[in-house]
Short mmCIF file of C-alpha atoms in Angstrom, two decimals:
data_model
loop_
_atom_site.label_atom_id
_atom_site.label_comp_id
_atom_site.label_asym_id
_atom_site.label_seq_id
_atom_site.Cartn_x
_atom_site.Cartn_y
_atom_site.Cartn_z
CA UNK D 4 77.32 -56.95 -62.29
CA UNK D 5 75.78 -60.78 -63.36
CA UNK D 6 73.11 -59.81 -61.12
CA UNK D 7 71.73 -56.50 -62.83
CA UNK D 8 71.50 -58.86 -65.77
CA UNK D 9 69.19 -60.78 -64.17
CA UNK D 10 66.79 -57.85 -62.83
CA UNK D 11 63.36 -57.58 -62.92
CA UNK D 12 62.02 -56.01 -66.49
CA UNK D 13 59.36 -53.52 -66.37
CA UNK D 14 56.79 -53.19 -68.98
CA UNK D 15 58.24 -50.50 -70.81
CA UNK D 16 61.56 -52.53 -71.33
CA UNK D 17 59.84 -56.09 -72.38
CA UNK D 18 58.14 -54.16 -74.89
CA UNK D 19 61.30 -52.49 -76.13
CA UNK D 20 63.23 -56.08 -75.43
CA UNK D 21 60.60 -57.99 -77.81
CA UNK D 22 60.10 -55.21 -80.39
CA UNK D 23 56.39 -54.59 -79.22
CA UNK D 24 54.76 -51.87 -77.75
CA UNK D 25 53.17 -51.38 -74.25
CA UNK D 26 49.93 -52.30 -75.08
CA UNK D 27 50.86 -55.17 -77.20
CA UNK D 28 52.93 -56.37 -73.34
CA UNK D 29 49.01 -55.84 -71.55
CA UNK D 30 46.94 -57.54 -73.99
CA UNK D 31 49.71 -60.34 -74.12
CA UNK D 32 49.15 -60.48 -70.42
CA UNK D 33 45.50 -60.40 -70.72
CA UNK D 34 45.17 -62.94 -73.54
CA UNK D 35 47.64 -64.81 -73.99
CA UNK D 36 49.04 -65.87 -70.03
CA UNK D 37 52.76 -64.00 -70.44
CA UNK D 38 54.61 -65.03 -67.61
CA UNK D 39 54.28 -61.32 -65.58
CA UNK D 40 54.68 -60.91 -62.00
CA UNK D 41 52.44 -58.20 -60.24
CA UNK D 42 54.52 -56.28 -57.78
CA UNK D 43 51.96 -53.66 -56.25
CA UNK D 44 50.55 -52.01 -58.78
CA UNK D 45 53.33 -52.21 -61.73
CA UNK D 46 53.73 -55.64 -63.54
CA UNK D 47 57.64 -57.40 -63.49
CA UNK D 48 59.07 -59.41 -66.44
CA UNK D 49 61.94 -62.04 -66.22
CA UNK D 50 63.95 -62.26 -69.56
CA UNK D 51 64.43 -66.08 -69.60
CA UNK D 52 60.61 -66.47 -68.63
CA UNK D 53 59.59 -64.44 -71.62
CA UNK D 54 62.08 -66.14 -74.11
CA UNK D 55 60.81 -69.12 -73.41
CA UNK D 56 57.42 -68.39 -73.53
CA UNK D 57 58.31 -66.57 -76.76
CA UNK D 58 59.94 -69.77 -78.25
CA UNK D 59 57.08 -72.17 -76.89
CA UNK D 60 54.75 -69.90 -78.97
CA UNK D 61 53.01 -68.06 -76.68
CA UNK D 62 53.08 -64.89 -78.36
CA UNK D 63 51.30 -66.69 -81.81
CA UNK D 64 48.25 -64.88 -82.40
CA UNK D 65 46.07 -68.07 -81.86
CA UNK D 66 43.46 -66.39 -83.93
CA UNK D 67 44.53 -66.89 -87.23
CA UNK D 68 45.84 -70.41 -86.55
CA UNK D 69 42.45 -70.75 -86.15
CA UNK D 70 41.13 -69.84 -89.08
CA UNK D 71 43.66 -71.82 -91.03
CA UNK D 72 42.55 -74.91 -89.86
#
């Protein structure tokens, strides 16, 4: 059962997993280089890629750091 913890996350269940919603998961793609995986047409999420892109910051919204400086 280790292994189904380790599955491939679809786009749906990051969003639900992170507290976001769908399109928040597409424009974090877009924008912001979330580690996704394209498999055909339907994007893949691993957990431990996204928490550490999480905790690295990647989901900051860069804009307003910007205008803080």
């Amino acid at each position: 059962m280790a292994e189904m913890e380790d599955r491939w996350l679809s786009v749906d269940e990051i969003g639900k997993y992170l507290g976001v919603s769908s399109d928040t998961v597409y424009r974090w793609i877009d924008k912001h280089a979330m580690p996704a995986h394209r498999m055909g047409r339907l994007w893949k999420f691993k957990k431990d890629e996204v928490d550490e892109w999480v905790k690295a910051g990647g989901a900051a919204d860069k804009s307003k750091q910007d205008q803080a400086e």
